[in-house]
PDB file of C-alpha atoms and ligand atoms in Angstrom:
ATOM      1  CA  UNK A   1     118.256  69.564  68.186  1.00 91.00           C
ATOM      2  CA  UNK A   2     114.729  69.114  69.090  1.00 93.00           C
ATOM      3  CA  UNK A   3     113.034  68.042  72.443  1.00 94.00           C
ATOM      4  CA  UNK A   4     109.227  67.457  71.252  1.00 96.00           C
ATOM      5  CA  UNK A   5     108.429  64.949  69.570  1.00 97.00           C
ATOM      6  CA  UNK A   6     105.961  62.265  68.745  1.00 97.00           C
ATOM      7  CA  UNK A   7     105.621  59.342  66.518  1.00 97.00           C
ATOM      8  CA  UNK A   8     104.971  55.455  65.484  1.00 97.00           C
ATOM      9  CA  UNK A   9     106.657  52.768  67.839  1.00 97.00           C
ATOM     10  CA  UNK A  10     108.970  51.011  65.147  1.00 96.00           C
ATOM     11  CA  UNK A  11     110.603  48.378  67.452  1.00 97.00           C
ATOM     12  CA  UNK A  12     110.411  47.424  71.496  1.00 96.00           C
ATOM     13  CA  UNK A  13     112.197  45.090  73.490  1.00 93.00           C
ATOM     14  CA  UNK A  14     110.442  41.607  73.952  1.00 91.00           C
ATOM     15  CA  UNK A  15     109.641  41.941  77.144  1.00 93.00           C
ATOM     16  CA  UNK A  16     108.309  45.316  76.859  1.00 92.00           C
ATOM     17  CA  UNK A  17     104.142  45.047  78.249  1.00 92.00           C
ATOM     18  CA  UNK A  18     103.022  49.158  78.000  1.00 93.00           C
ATOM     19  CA  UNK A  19     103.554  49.768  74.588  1.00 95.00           C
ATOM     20  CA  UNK A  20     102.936  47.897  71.215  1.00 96.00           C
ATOM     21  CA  UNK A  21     104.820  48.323  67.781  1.00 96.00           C
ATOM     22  CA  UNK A  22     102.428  50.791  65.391  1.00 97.00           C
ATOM     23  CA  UNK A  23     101.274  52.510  68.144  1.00 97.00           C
ATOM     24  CA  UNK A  24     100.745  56.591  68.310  1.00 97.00           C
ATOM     25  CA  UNK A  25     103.071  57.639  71.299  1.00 98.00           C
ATOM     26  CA  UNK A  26     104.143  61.099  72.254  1.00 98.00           C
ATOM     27  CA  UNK A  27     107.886  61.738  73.782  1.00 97.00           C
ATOM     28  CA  UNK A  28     108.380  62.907  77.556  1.00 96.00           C
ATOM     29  CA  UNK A  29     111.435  64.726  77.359  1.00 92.00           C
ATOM     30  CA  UNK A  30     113.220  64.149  80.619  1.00 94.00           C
ATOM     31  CA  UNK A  31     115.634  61.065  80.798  1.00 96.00           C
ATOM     32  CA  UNK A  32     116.061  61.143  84.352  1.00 95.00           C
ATOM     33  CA  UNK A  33     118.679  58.647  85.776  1.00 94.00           C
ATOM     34  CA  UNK A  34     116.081  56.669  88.499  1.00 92.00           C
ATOM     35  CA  UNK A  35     118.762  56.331  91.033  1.00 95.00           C
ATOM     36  CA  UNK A  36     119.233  59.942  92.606  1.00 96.00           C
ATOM     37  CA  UNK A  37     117.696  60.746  96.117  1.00 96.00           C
ATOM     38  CA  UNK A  38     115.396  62.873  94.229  1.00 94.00           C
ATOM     39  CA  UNK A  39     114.429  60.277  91.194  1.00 92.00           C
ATOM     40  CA  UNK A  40     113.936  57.374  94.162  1.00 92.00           C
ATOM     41  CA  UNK A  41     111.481  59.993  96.431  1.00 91.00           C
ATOM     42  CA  UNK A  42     109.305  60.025  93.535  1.00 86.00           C
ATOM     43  CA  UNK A  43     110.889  63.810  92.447  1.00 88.00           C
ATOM     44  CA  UNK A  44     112.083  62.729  89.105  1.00 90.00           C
ATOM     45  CA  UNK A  45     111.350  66.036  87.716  1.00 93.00           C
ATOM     46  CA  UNK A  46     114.612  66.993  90.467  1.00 95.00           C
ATOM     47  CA  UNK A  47     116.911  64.415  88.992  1.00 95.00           C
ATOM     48  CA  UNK A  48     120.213  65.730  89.639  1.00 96.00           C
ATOM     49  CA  UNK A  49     121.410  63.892  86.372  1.00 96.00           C
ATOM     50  CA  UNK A  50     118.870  64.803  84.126  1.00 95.00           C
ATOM     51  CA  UNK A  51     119.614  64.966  80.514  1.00 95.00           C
ATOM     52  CA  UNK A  52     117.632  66.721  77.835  1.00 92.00           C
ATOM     53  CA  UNK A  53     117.492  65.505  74.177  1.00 92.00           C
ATOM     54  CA  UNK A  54     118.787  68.177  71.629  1.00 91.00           C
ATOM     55  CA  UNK A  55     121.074  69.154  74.738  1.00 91.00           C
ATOM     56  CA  UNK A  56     122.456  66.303  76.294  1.00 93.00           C
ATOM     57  CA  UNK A  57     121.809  63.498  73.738  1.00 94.00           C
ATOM     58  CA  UNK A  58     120.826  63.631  70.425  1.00 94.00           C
ATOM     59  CA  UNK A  59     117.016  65.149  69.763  1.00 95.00           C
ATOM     60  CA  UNK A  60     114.076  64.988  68.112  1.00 95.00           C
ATOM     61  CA  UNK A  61     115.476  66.301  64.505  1.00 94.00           C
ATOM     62  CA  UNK A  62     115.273  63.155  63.452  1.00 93.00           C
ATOM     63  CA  UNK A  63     113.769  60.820  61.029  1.00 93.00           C
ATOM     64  CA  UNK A  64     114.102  57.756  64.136  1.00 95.00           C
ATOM     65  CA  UNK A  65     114.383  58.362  67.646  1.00 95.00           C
ATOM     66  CA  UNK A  66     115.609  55.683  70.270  1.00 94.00           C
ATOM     67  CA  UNK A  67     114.600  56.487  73.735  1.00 94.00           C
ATOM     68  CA  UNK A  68     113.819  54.396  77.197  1.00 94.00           C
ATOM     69  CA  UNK A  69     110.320  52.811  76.791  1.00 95.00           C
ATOM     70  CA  UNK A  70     108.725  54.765  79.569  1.00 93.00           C
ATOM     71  CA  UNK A  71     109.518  58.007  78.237  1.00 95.00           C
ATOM     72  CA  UNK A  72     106.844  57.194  75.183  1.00 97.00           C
ATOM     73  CA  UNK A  73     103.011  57.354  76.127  1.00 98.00           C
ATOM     74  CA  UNK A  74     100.351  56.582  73.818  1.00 97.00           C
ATOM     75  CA  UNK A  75      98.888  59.828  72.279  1.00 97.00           C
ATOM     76  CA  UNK A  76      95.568  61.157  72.851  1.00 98.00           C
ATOM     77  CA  UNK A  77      93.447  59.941  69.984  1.00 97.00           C
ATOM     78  CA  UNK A  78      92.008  63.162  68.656  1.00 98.00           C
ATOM     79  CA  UNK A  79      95.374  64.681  68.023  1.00 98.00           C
ATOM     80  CA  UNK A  80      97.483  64.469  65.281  1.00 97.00           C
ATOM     81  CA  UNK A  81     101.394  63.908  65.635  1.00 97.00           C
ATOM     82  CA  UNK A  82     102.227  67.571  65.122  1.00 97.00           C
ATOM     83  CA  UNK A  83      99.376  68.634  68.101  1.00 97.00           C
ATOM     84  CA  UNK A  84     100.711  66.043  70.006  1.00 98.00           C
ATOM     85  CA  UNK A  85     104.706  66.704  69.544  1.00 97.00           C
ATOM     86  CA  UNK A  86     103.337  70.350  70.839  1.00 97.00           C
ATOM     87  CA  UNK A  87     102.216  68.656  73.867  1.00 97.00           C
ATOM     88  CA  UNK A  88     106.325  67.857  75.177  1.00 93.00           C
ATOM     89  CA  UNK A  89     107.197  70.542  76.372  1.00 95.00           C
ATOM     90  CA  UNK A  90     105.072  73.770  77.126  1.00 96.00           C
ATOM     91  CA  UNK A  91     101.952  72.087  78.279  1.00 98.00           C
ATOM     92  CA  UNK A  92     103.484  69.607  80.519  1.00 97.00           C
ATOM     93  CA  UNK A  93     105.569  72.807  82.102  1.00 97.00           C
ATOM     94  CA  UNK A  94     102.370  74.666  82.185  1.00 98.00           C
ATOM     95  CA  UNK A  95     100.198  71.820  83.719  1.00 98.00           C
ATOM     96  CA  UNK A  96     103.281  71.530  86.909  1.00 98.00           C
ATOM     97  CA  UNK A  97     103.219  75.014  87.233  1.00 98.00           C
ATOM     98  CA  UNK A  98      99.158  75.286  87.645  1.00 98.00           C
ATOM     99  CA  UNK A  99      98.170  72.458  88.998  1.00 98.00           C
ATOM    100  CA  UNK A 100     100.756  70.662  90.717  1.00 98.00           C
ATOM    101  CA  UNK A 101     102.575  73.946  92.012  1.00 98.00           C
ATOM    102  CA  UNK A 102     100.595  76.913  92.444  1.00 98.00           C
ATOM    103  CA  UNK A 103      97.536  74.703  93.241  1.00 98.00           C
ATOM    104  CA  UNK A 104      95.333  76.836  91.000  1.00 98.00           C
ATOM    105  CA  UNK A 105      91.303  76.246  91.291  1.00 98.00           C
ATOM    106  CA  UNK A 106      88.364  76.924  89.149  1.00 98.00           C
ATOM    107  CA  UNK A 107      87.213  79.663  91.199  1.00 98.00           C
ATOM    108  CA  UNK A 108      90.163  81.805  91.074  1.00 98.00           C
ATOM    109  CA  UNK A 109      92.095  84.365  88.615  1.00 98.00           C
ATOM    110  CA  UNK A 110      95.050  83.754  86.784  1.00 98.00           C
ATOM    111  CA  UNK A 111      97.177  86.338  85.078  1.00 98.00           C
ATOM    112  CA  UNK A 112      99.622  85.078  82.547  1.00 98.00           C
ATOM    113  CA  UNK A 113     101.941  87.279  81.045  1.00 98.00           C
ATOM    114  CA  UNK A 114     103.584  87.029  78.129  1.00 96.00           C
ATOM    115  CA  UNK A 115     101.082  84.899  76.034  1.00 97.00           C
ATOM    116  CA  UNK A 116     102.893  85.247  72.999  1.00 94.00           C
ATOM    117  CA  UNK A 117     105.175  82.470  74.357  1.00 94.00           C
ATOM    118  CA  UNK A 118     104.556  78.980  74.404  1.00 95.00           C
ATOM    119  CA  UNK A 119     104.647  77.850  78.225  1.00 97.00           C
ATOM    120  CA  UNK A 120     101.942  81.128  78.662  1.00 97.00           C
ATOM    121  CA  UNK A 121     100.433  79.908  76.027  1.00 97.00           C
ATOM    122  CA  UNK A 122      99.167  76.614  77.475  1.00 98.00           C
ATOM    123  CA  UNK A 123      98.952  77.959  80.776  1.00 98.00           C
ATOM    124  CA  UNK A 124      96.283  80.586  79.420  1.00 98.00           C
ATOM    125  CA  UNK A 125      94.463  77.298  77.478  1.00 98.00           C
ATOM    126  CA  UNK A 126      94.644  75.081  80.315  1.00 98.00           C
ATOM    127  CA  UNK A 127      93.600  77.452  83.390  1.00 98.00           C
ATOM    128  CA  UNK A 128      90.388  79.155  80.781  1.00 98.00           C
ATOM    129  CA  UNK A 129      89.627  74.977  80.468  1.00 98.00           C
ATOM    130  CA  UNK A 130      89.335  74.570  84.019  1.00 98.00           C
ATOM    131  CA  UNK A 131      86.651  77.372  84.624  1.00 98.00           C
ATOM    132  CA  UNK A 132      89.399  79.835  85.922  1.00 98.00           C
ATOM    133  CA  UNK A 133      89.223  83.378  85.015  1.00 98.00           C
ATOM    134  CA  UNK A 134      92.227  84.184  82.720  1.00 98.00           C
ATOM    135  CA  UNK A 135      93.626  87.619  82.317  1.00 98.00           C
ATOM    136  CA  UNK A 136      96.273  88.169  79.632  1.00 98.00           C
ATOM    137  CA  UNK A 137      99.252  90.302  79.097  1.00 98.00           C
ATOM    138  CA  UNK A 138     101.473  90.504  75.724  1.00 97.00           C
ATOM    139  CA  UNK A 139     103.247  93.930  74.095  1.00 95.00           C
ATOM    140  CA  UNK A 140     101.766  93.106  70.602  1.00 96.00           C
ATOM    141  CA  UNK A 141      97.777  94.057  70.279  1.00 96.00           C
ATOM    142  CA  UNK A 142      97.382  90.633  67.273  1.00 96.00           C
ATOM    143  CA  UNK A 143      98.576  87.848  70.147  1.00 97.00           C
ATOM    144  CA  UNK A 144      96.153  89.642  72.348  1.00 98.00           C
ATOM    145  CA  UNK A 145      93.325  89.096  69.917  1.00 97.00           C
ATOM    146  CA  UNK A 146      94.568  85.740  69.414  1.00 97.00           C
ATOM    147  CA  UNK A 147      94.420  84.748  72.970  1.00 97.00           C
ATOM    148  CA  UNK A 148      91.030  85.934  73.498  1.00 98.00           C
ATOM    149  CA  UNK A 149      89.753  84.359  70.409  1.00 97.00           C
ATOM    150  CA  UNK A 150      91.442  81.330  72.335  1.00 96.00           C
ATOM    151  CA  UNK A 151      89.852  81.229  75.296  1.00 97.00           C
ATOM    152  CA  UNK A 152      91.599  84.330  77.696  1.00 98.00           C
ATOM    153  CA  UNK A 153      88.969  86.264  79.803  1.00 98.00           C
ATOM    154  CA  UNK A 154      90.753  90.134  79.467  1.00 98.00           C
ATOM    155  CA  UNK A 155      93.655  91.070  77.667  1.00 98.00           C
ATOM    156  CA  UNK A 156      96.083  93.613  78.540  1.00 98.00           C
ATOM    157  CA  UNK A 157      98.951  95.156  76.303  1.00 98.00           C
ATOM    158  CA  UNK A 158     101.780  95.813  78.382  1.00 96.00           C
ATOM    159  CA  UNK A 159     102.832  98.148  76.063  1.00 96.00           C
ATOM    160  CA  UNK A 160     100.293 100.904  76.539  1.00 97.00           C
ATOM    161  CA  UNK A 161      98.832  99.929  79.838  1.00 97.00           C
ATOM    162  CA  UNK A 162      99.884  99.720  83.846  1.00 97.00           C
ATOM    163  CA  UNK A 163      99.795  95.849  83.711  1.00 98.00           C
ATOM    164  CA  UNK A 164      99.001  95.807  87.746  1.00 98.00           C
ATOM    165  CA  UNK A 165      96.638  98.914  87.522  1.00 98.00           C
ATOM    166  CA  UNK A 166      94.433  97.400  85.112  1.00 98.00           C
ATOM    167  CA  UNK A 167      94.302  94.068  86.670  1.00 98.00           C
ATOM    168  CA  UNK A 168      93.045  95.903  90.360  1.00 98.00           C
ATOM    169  CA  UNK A 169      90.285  97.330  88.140  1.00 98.00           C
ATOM    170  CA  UNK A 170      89.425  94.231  86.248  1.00 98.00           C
ATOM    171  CA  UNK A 171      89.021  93.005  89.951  1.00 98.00           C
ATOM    172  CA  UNK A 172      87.436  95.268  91.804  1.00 98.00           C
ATOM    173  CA  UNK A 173      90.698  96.363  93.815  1.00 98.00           C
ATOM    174  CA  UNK A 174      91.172  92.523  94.654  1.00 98.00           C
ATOM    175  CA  UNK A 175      94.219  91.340  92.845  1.00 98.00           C
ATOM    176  CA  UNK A 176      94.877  87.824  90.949  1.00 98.00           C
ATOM    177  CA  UNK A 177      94.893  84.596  93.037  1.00 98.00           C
ATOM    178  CA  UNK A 178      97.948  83.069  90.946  1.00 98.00           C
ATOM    179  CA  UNK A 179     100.502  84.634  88.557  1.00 98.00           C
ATOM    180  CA  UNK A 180     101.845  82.547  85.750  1.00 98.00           C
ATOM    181  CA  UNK A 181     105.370  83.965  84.462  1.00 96.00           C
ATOM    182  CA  UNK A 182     108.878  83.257  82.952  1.00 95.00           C
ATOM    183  CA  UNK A 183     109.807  86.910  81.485  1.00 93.00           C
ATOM    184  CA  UNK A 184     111.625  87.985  84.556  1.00 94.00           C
ATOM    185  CA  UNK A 185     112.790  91.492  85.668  1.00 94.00           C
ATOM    186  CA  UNK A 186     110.654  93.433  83.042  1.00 93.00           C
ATOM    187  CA  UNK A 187     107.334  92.102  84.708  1.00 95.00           C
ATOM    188  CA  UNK A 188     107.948  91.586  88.314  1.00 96.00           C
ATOM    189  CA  UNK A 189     107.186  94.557  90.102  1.00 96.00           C
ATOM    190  CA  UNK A 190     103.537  94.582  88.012  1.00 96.00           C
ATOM    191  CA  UNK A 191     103.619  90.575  88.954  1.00 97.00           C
ATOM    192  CA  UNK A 192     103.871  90.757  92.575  1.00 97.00           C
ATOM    193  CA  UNK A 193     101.551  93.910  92.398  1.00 97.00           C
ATOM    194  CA  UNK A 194      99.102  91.811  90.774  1.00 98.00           C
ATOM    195  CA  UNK A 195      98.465  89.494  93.731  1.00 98.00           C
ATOM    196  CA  UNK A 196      95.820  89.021  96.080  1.00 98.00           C
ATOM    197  CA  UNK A 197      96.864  88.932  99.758  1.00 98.00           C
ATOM    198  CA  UNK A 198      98.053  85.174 100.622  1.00 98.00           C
ATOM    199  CA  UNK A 199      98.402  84.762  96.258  1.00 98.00           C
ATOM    200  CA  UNK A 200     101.155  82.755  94.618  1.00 98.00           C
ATOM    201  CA  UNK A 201     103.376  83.726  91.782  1.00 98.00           C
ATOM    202  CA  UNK A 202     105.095  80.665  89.870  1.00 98.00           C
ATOM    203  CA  UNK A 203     107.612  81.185  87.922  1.00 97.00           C
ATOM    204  CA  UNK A 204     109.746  78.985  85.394  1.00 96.00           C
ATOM    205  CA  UNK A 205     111.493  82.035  83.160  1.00 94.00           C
ATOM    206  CA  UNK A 206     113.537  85.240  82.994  1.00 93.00           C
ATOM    207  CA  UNK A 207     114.084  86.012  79.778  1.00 91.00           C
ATOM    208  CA  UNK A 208     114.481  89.805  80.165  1.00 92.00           C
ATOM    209  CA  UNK A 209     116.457  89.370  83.221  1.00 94.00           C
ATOM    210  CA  UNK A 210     116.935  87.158  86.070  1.00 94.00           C
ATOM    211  CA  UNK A 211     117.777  89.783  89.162  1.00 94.00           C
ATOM    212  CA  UNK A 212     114.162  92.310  89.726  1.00 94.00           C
ATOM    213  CA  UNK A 213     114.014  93.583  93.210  1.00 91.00           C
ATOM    214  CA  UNK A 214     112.618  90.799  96.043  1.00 89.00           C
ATOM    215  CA  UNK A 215     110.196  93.377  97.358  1.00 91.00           C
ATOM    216  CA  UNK A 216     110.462  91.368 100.679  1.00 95.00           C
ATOM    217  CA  UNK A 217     108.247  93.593 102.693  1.00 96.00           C
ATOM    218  CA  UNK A 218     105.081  93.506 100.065  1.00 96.00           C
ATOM    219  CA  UNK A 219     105.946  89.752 100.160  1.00 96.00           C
ATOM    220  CA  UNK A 220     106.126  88.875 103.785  1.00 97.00           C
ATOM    221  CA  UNK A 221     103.203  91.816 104.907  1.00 97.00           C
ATOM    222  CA  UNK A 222     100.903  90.306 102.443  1.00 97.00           C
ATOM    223  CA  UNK A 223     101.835  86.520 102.700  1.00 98.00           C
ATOM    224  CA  UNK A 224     102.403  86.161  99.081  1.00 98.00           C
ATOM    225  CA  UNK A 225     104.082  82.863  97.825  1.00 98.00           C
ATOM    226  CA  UNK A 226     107.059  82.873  94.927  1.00 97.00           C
ATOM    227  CA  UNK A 227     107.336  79.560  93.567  1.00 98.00           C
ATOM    228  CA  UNK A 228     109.893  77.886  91.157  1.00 97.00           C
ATOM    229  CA  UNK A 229     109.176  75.434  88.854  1.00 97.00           C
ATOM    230  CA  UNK A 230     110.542  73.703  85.816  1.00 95.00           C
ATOM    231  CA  UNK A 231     109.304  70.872  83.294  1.00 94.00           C
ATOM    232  CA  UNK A 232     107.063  68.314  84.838  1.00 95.00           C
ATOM    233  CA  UNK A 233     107.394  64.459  85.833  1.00 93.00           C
ATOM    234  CA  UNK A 234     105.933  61.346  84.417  1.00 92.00           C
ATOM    235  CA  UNK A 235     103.027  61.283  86.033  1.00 93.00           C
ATOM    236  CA  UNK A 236     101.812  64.725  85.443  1.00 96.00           C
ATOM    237  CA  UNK A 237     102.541  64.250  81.894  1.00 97.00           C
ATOM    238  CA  UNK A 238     100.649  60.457  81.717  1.00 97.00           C
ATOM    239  CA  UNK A 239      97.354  62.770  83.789  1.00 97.00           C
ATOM    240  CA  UNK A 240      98.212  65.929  81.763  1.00 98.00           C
ATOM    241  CA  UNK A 241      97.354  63.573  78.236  1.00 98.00           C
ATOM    242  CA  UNK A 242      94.485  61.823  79.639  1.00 98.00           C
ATOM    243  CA  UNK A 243      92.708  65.889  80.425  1.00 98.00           C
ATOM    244  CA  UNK A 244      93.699  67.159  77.215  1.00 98.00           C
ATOM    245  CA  UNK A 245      92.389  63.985  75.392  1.00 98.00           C
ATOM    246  CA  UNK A 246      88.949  63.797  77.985  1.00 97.00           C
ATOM    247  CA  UNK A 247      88.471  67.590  77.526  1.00 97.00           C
ATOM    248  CA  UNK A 248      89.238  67.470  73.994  1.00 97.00           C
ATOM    249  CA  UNK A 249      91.677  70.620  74.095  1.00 97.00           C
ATOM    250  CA  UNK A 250      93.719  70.960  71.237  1.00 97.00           C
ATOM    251  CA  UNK A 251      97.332  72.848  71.430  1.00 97.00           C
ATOM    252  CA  UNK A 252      98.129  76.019  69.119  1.00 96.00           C
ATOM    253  CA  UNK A 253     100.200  75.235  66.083  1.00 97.00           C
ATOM    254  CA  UNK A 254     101.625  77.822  64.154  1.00 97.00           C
ATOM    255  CA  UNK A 255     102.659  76.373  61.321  1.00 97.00           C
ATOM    256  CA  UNK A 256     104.190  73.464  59.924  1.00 97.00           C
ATOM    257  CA  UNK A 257     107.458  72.596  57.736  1.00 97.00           C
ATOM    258  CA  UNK A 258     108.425  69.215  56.198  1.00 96.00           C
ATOM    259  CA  UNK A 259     112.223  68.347  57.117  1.00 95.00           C
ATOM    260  CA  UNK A 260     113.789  69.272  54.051  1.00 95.00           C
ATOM    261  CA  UNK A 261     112.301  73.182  54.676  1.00 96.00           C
ATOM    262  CA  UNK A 262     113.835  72.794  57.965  1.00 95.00           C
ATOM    263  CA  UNK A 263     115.456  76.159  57.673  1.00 96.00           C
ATOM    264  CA  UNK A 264     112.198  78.005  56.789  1.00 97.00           C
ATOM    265  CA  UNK A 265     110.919  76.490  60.434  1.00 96.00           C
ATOM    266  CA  UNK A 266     114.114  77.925  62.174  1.00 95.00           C
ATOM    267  CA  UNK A 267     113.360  81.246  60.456  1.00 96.00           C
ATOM    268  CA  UNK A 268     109.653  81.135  61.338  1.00 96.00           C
ATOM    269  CA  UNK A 269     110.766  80.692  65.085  1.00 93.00           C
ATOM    270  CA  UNK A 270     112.747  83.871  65.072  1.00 92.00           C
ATOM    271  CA  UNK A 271     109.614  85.973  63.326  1.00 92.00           C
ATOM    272  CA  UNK A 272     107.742  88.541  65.811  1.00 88.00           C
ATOM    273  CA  UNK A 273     104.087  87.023  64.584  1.00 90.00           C
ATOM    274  CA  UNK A 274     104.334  83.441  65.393  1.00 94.00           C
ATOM    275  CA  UNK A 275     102.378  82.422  68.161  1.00 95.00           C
ATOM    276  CA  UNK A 276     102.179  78.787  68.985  1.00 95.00           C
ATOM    277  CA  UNK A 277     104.458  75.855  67.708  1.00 96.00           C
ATOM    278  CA  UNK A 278     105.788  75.342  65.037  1.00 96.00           C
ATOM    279  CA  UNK A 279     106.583  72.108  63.988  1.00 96.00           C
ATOM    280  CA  UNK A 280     108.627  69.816  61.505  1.00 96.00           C
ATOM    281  CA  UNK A 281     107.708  66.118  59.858  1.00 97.00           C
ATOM    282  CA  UNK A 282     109.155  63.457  58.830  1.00 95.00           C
ATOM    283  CA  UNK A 283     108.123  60.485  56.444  1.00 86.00           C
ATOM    284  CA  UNK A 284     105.601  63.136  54.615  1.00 76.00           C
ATOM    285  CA  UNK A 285     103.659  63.282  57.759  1.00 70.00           C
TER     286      UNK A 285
HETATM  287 ZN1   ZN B   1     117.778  61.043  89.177  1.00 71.76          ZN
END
């Protein structure tokens, strides 16, 4: 099991030039094959033969890893290895999904539901560290507090509150320029509500369902864009650690487990409160 990871380079081929041994490096987690139509355009993130570790190959559970030289990138220096393990995964999907996909800019306002999850999560951190306004959603009142105290703009519990109503009066009547979201059928309708004329909802989750209604007349009438996305490629992930090192963001962590308590990390993971990663060492560190 595990797809984040980061670590000490141990051992390199000879001829290997990018990386040296005892140096800090985080793990990309896409082994892409480098031969598919997708992987030669340059669309390795599309790699038909893509394999994940802790799905397809062994993952990151582990005291050693082996992996292909350019999926290791040195990490940013004011991290430790748990921030940077947390990097893997939800803020490289996060980073696509803003900035690569839905082409968010300073000036505009993002809604991110869910930001009791961990892709949401960075997405809230990264758009707020860009100057974008950031409006929240999450059913629990704590995360809400949590995200704010983080860096969100407004907060809404979806709970008690018409997530699309309150975001028209948060501004002025306007709608959200971009929605960030991977819960699926439970918040479409309020997602697609959300929008702006000509806005763009990305989308890279359903986790309450995967079939809402397509609402193709509010989507076509008022030019709205649904976009897919998944992961992220090498390059976003080498620019994604060079911001997050320049702008000095650091990801959440919510708590942290050596290996032998590696059952009290599982258990954490299924526990209502946690918010943010939570991680597992190795080597007392
Ligand atoms: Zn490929």
């Amino acid at each position: 099991m595990g797809l984040d990871g980061a670590g000490v380079v141990e051992a390199i081929e000879k001829d290997e030039t990018r990386l040296t041994v005892g140096q800090r490096v985080v793990v990309f987690p896409n082994l892409t094959c480098g031969r598919c139509e997708f992987c030669q355009r340059g669309d390795d993130v599309l790699c038909t033969r893509m394999k994940l570790m802790g799905e397809h190959v062994d993952g990151t559970f582990a005291p050693w890893l082996s992996v292909p030289a350019e999926n290791l990138f040195p990490m940013p220096a004011h991290l430790d290895f748990v921030q940077a393990a947390a990097l893997g995964v939800n803020y490289l999907t996060a980073w696509r999904m803003l900035f690569s996909r839905a082409q968010l800019k300073p000036w505009e306002t993002v809604l991110v539901f869910g930001v009791g999850g961990g892709v949401s999560l960075a997405a809230m951190q990264l758009a707020a560290s860009i100057g974008a306004r950031v409006i929240v959603t999450s059913r629990e009142d704590d995360k809400l507090q949590r995200a704010l105290a983080l860096g969100a703009h407004e907060a809404i519990n979806g709970r008690t509150e018409e997530v699309a109503r309150r975001v028209m009066a948060l501004t002025d009547g306007r709608g959200v320029d971009v929605v960030v979201e991977n819960v699926g059928e439970a918040v479409w309708a309020s997602a697609m509500k959300s929008l702006v004329r000509g806005g763009r909802l990305v989308t890279c989750g359903a986790t309450s369902g995967d079939q809402p209604p397509a609402d193709i007349r509010r989507l076509f009438i008022r030019q709205l864009q649904i976009i897919g996305s998944t992961t992220g490629n090498a390059l976003e992930f080498k620019e994604m650690l060079s911001y997050i090192q320049r702008r000095q963001i650091f990801p959440v962590i919510d708590s942290c487990y050596p290996v032998e308590n590696i059952h009290d990390a599982l258990d954490r993971l299924e526990c209502r409160g946690r918010m943010g990663k939570v991680a597992v060492t190795f080597h007392g560190g």
